[in-house]
Amino acid sequence: MITQGFIAKVHDAFDELNYHEKRCLNFDKFEKAAARTLTHCKDLSDAIDAVRMYQFCLKKWTKIEKMFDRKLSIFNEYDYEGNSLISVVSDDDALGTYFITNGINKKVKEIFVASYSFDEEIFALGFEGGRFTVFDDGNYYIKYSKMSSSKMKLFNHRNDCLCNIVLSKDLGIFLENNLTPYDLVVYEDFVGIYDRRYIDSLADTDIIDTKRLLADIEWDILEKKSDLGVAKLNVYAPDQDLEMLLFFATSTFLVFQKYMQAQKTHYVMMRSWMSRR
């Protein structure tokens, strides 16, 4: 049933994702508009809202098509007014910001990178033989540790392990056996990325100068107990190893996703055990 509330919700989603269609639906154009909106989101919360709305439209697209066939006149009673919920930035301000999410497809395992800094504003990570890659001719790849679902391993193209990216018991992220030029520092709202030489030079009592941040990572899930999430990588310093930084952000997202899946599996197993008579 196509209700007035559904029509209004679709119109709001189209408006926020800057897909201002009034006559003929085109999913490719919708995707392009949504991707452009995502790459220009100001904050992580805006990106999460954008992915939520995209997911709603993706799941309801067949119903939306029926709505355009049967209720288009009612749909067009609403005016497009531009972004009011999702805050977006200019093209210049969008440069240096990268979003990683598994909310762009119905396949939860498919990971996408979106950024205005790339010629192709959104693309899927490569995945083959258990390896995630960012670029086809890239220098690195990541894969899950065989020993722990809360750990990923970063390798170079010679298959040398450069570090383990680990989710701690308190859900913090740290680098183990680190041979990279970077180090991660967990704050309340983000993960800071610093030059490892700077961090190594500090005494235990020294305070880390956040002005020395090279980049940082923010991330969250779309809903409580959701498998869908978004990570936001902000790169502040020039001439950084972007591919490696993207892998840090992707790993942060992936190890937490594995943790959530493990929690769900444990819950289901316990429910099954408790139901035995």
Short mmCIF file of C-alpha atoms in Angstrom, two decimals:
data_model
loop_
_atom_site.label_atom_id
_atom_site.label_comp_id
_atom_site.label_asym_id
_atom_site.label_seq_id
_atom_site.Cartn_x
_atom_site.Cartn_y
_atom_site.Cartn_z
CA MET A 1 0.00 0.00 0.00
CA ILE A 2 1.35 3.41 -0.99
CA THR A 3 0.46 5.81 1.81
CA GLN A 4 0.83 9.58 2.07
CA GLY A 5 3.51 9.01 4.69
CA PHE A 6 5.51 6.78 2.34
CA ILE A 7 5.29 9.36 -0.45
CA ALA A 8 6.51 12.11 1.89
CA LYS A 9 9.36 9.92 3.17
CA VAL A 10 10.57 9.14 -0.35
CA HIS A 11 10.38 12.82 -1.32
CA ASP A 12 12.39 13.80 1.75
CA ALA A 13 15.03 11.17 0.95
CA PHE A 14 15.28 12.30 -2.68
CA ASP A 15 15.56 15.92 -1.54
CA GLU A 16 18.32 15.22 0.99
CA LEU A 17 20.24 13.06 -1.51
CA ASN A 18 19.86 15.80 -4.14
CA TYR A 19 17.98 13.62 -6.59
CA HIS A 20 15.33 16.12 -7.64
CA GLU A 21 13.35 13.97 -10.06
CA LYS A 22 9.73 14.83 -10.87
CA ARG A 23 8.89 12.67 -13.87
CA CYS A 24 10.96 9.63 -14.79
CA LEU A 25 12.96 7.52 -12.33
CA ASN A 26 16.49 6.51 -13.24
CA PHE A 27 18.35 4.43 -10.66
CA ASP A 28 21.79 5.23 -12.12
CA LYS A 29 21.12 8.96 -11.80
CA PHE A 30 19.80 8.41 -8.28
CA GLU A 31 22.99 6.54 -7.33
CA LYS A 32 25.17 9.27 -8.82
CA ALA A 33 23.31 12.00 -6.91
CA ALA A 34 23.45 10.01 -3.66
CA ALA A 35 27.18 9.35 -4.10
CA ARG A 36 27.86 13.03 -4.74
CA THR A 37 25.91 13.91 -1.59
CA LEU A 38 27.85 11.34 0.45
CA THR A 39 31.22 12.68 -0.72
CA HIS A 40 30.22 16.18 0.35
CA CYS A 41 28.83 15.32 3.80
CA LYS A 42 30.17 17.64 6.47
CA ASP A 43 30.18 15.28 9.45
CA LEU A 44 30.06 11.54 10.06
CA SER A 45 26.47 11.88 11.30
CA ASP A 46 25.51 13.44 7.96
CA ALA A 47 27.11 10.54 6.08
CA ILE A 48 25.23 8.05 8.26
CA ASP A 49 21.95 9.82 7.49
CA ALA A 50 22.79 9.79 3.77
CA VAL A 51 23.50 6.05 3.81
CA ARG A 52 20.32 5.40 5.83
CA MET A 53 18.25 7.23 3.22
CA TYR A 54 20.06 5.49 0.39
CA GLN A 55 19.37 2.11 2.01
CA PHE A 56 15.69 2.97 2.41
CA CYS A 57 15.38 3.87 -1.28
CA LEU A 58 17.42 0.86 -2.37
CA LYS A 59 15.19 -1.56 -0.49
CA LYS A 60 11.98 0.19 -1.57
CA TRP A 61 12.92 0.97 -5.17
CA THR A 62 10.30 -1.34 -6.72
CA LYS A 63 7.62 0.27 -4.56
CA ILE A 64 8.96 3.72 -5.46
CA GLU A 65 8.60 2.84 -9.15
CA LYS A 66 4.98 1.87 -8.55
CA MET A 67 4.47 5.14 -6.68
CA PHE A 68 5.78 7.11 -9.67
CA ASP A 69 3.39 5.21 -11.94
CA ARG A 70 0.32 5.63 -9.75
CA LYS A 71 0.84 8.58 -7.41
CA LEU A 72 3.14 10.96 -9.28
CA SER A 73 0.75 13.90 -9.04
CA ILE A 74 0.63 13.54 -5.25
CA PHE A 75 4.43 13.19 -5.10
CA ASN A 76 4.85 16.42 -7.07
CA GLU A 77 2.67 18.33 -4.63
CA TYR A 78 5.81 18.45 -2.46
CA ASP A 79 8.53 20.97 -3.36
CA TYR A 80 12.23 20.20 -3.40
CA GLU A 81 13.90 22.58 -0.96
CA GLY A 82 17.46 21.23 -0.74
CA ASN A 83 19.36 19.87 2.22
CA SER A 84 17.90 20.57 5.64
CA LEU A 85 18.86 17.44 7.60
CA ILE A 86 22.15 16.53 5.90
CA SER A 87 24.82 19.24 6.03
CA VAL A 88 27.04 19.34 2.95
CA VAL A 89 30.23 21.27 2.15
CA SER A 90 31.69 22.88 -0.95
CA ASP A 91 33.82 21.02 -3.48
CA ASP A 92 37.00 22.56 -2.03
CA ASP A 93 36.09 21.58 1.52
CA ALA A 94 35.19 18.04 0.42
CA LEU A 95 38.75 17.39 -0.77
CA GLY A 96 40.79 15.29 1.66
CA THR A 97 37.76 13.53 3.13
CA TYR A 98 37.06 9.86 2.44
CA PHE A 99 34.07 7.72 3.42
CA ILE A 100 34.12 3.93 3.72
CA THR A 101 30.81 2.07 3.96
CA ASN A 102 29.08 -1.22 3.28
CA GLY A 103 25.71 0.53 2.96
CA ILE A 104 25.75 1.15 -0.80
CA ASN A 105 24.68 -2.31 -1.86
CA LYS A 106 22.38 -5.07 -0.69
CA LYS A 107 25.51 -7.19 -0.21
CA VAL A 108 26.65 -6.30 3.31
CA LYS A 109 30.15 -7.66 2.66
CA GLU A 110 30.84 -5.28 -0.25
CA ILE A 111 32.83 -2.24 0.90
CA PHE A 112 32.82 1.08 -0.95
CA VAL A 113 35.11 4.11 -0.80
CA ALA A 114 33.61 7.50 -1.64
CA SER A 115 35.48 10.78 -2.03
CA TYR A 116 35.33 13.89 -4.17
CA SER A 117 39.14 13.65 -4.28
CA PHE A 118 38.90 10.74 -6.75
CA ASP A 119 37.98 11.01 -10.43
CA GLU A 120 35.59 8.12 -9.84
CA GLU A 121 33.81 9.43 -6.76
CA ILE A 122 32.71 6.02 -5.47
CA PHE A 123 34.09 2.55 -6.08
CA ALA A 124 34.09 -0.86 -4.44
CA LEU A 125 37.13 -2.32 -2.71
CA GLY A 126 38.58 -5.30 -4.48
CA PHE A 127 38.16 -8.63 -2.69
CA GLU A 128 39.73 -11.86 -3.89
CA GLY A 129 41.31 -14.77 -2.09
CA GLY A 130 40.50 -13.23 1.30
CA ARG A 131 42.38 -10.04 0.41
CA PHE A 132 40.92 -6.54 0.35
CA THR A 133 42.55 -4.06 -2.05
CA VAL A 134 41.89 -0.36 -2.62
CA PHE A 135 43.59 0.09 -5.99
CA ASP A 136 44.14 -2.51 -8.71
CA ASP A 137 47.85 -1.63 -8.86
CA GLY A 138 48.15 -0.82 -5.16
CA ASN A 139 51.08 -1.39 -2.83
CA TYR A 140 49.15 -3.05 0.00
CA TYR A 141 46.33 -5.38 0.93
CA ILE A 142 44.58 -6.39 4.15
CA LYS A 143 43.09 -9.66 5.29
CA TYR A 144 41.55 -11.05 8.44
CA SER A 145 43.85 -12.83 10.85
CA LYS A 146 43.34 -16.59 10.93
CA MET A 147 43.78 -16.49 14.71
CA SER A 148 41.31 -13.75 15.66
CA SER A 149 38.23 -12.11 14.11
CA SER A 150 39.13 -8.89 15.94
CA LYS A 151 42.42 -8.54 14.08
CA MET A 152 43.35 -7.63 10.52
CA LYS A 153 46.79 -7.84 8.94
CA LEU A 154 48.28 -5.26 6.59
CA PHE A 155 50.70 -6.57 3.94
CA ASN A 156 52.79 -4.91 1.25
CA HIS A 157 52.96 -6.20 -2.33
CA ARG A 158 55.87 -8.48 -1.34
CA ASN A 159 53.57 -10.18 1.21
CA ASP A 160 55.51 -8.76 4.17
CA CYS A 161 53.23 -8.15 7.16
CA LEU A 162 53.55 -4.49 8.14
CA CYS A 163 51.26 -4.55 11.18
CA ASN A 164 48.26 -6.11 12.85
CA ILE A 165 45.25 -3.82 13.24
CA VAL A 166 43.56 -4.95 16.43
CA LEU A 167 40.23 -4.26 18.13
CA SER A 168 40.82 -4.21 21.89
CA LYS A 169 38.38 -5.44 24.53
CA ASP A 170 37.24 -1.88 25.19
CA LEU A 171 36.63 -1.47 21.42
CA GLY A 172 39.69 0.68 20.86
CA ILE A 173 41.95 0.22 17.83
CA PHE A 174 45.72 -0.20 17.99
CA LEU A 175 48.59 -1.37 15.78
CA GLU A 176 50.52 -4.47 16.82
CA ASN A 177 54.00 -5.41 15.54
CA ASN A 178 53.96 -2.08 13.76
CA LEU A 179 56.45 -1.51 10.93
CA THR A 180 54.47 1.30 9.27
CA PRO A 181 55.45 5.00 9.50
CA TYR A 182 52.23 5.70 11.43
CA ASP A 183 50.75 5.10 14.86
CA LEU A 184 47.16 5.22 16.06
CA VAL A 185 45.92 6.98 19.19
CA VAL A 186 42.35 6.36 20.38
CA TYR A 187 40.35 9.35 21.58
CA GLU A 188 36.76 9.46 22.79
CA ASP A 189 35.27 10.41 19.42
CA PHE A 190 37.93 9.47 16.87
CA VAL A 191 41.15 7.60 16.17
CA GLY A 192 44.12 9.90 15.57
CA ILE A 193 46.85 9.01 13.09
CA TYR A 194 50.33 10.35 13.88
CA ASP A 195 53.87 10.00 12.62
CA ARG A 196 55.23 6.98 14.51
CA ARG A 197 58.59 8.70 15.05
CA TYR A 198 56.83 11.54 16.86
CA ILE A 199 54.87 9.15 19.12
CA ASP A 200 58.00 7.08 19.83
CA SER A 201 59.87 10.24 20.85
CA LEU A 202 57.42 11.05 23.66
CA ALA A 203 57.96 10.13 27.29
CA ASP A 204 55.14 8.40 29.16
CA THR A 205 54.25 11.67 30.89
CA ASP A 206 54.22 13.78 27.71
CA ILE A 207 50.94 15.03 26.30
CA ILE A 208 50.34 14.28 22.64
CA ASP A 209 50.00 17.46 20.60
CA THR A 210 46.86 17.09 18.47
CA LYS A 211 48.25 19.76 16.15
CA ARG A 212 50.60 17.00 14.97
CA LEU A 213 47.67 14.95 13.66
CA LEU A 214 48.26 13.72 10.13
CA ALA A 215 44.77 12.27 9.77
CA ASP A 216 41.94 10.87 11.84
CA ILE A 217 39.19 8.28 11.59
CA GLU A 218 35.60 8.46 12.81
CA TRP A 219 33.20 5.56 12.47
CA ASP A 220 29.84 4.27 13.63
CA ILE A 221 27.09 1.82 12.71
CA LEU A 222 23.81 2.93 11.15
CA GLU A 223 21.59 1.45 13.81
CA LYS A 224 22.02 -0.45 17.06
CA LYS A 225 23.18 -4.02 16.30
CA SER A 226 23.40 -3.16 12.60
CA ASP A 227 25.83 -4.78 10.16
CA LEU A 228 25.92 -1.53 8.19
CA GLY A 229 28.27 1.27 9.07
CA VAL A 230 30.31 4.23 7.86
CA ALA A 231 33.89 5.30 8.52
CA LYS A 232 35.17 8.81 7.75
CA LEU A 233 38.85 9.45 7.08
CA ASN A 234 40.02 13.07 7.30
CA VAL A 235 43.52 13.69 5.91
CA TYR A 236 45.11 16.93 7.10
CA ALA A 237 48.77 16.70 6.13
CA PRO A 238 50.00 16.65 2.50
CA ASP A 239 52.08 13.88 0.92
CA GLN A 240 50.71 11.06 3.05
CA ASP A 241 50.41 7.40 2.05
CA LEU A 242 46.71 7.61 1.24
CA GLU A 243 46.38 3.93 0.38
CA MET A 244 47.70 2.91 3.80
CA LEU A 245 45.49 5.44 5.59
CA LEU A 246 42.45 4.11 3.74
CA PHE A 247 43.35 0.61 4.90
CA PHE A 248 43.53 1.81 8.52
CA ALA A 249 40.05 3.32 8.17
CA THR A 250 38.69 0.25 6.39
CA SER A 251 40.18 -2.11 8.99
CA THR A 252 38.68 -0.09 11.83
CA PHE A 253 35.31 -0.57 10.21
CA LEU A 254 35.81 -4.25 9.29
CA VAL A 255 37.08 -5.52 12.64
CA PHE A 256 34.17 -3.87 14.43
CA GLN A 257 31.79 -5.43 11.92
CA LYS A 258 33.31 -8.84 12.66
CA TYR A 259 32.90 -8.16 16.38
CA MET A 260 29.20 -7.35 15.90
CA GLN A 261 28.69 -10.49 13.82
CA ALA A 262 30.41 -12.59 16.48
CA GLN A 263 28.18 -11.07 19.17
CA LYS A 264 25.07 -11.94 17.15
CA THR A 265 26.29 -15.49 16.54
CA HIS A 266 27.00 -15.95 20.25
CA TYR A 267 23.52 -14.61 21.11
CA VAL A 268 21.82 -16.99 18.65
CA MET A 269 23.80 -19.95 19.95
CA MET A 270 22.91 -19.12 23.54
CA ARG A 271 19.22 -18.73 22.63
CA SER A 272 19.36 -22.13 20.95
CA TRP A 273 21.03 -23.69 24.01
CA MET A 274 18.54 -22.07 26.40
CA SER A 275 15.60 -23.38 24.35
CA ARG A 276 16.68 -27.00 24.63
CA ARG A 277 14.49 -29.16 26.84
#
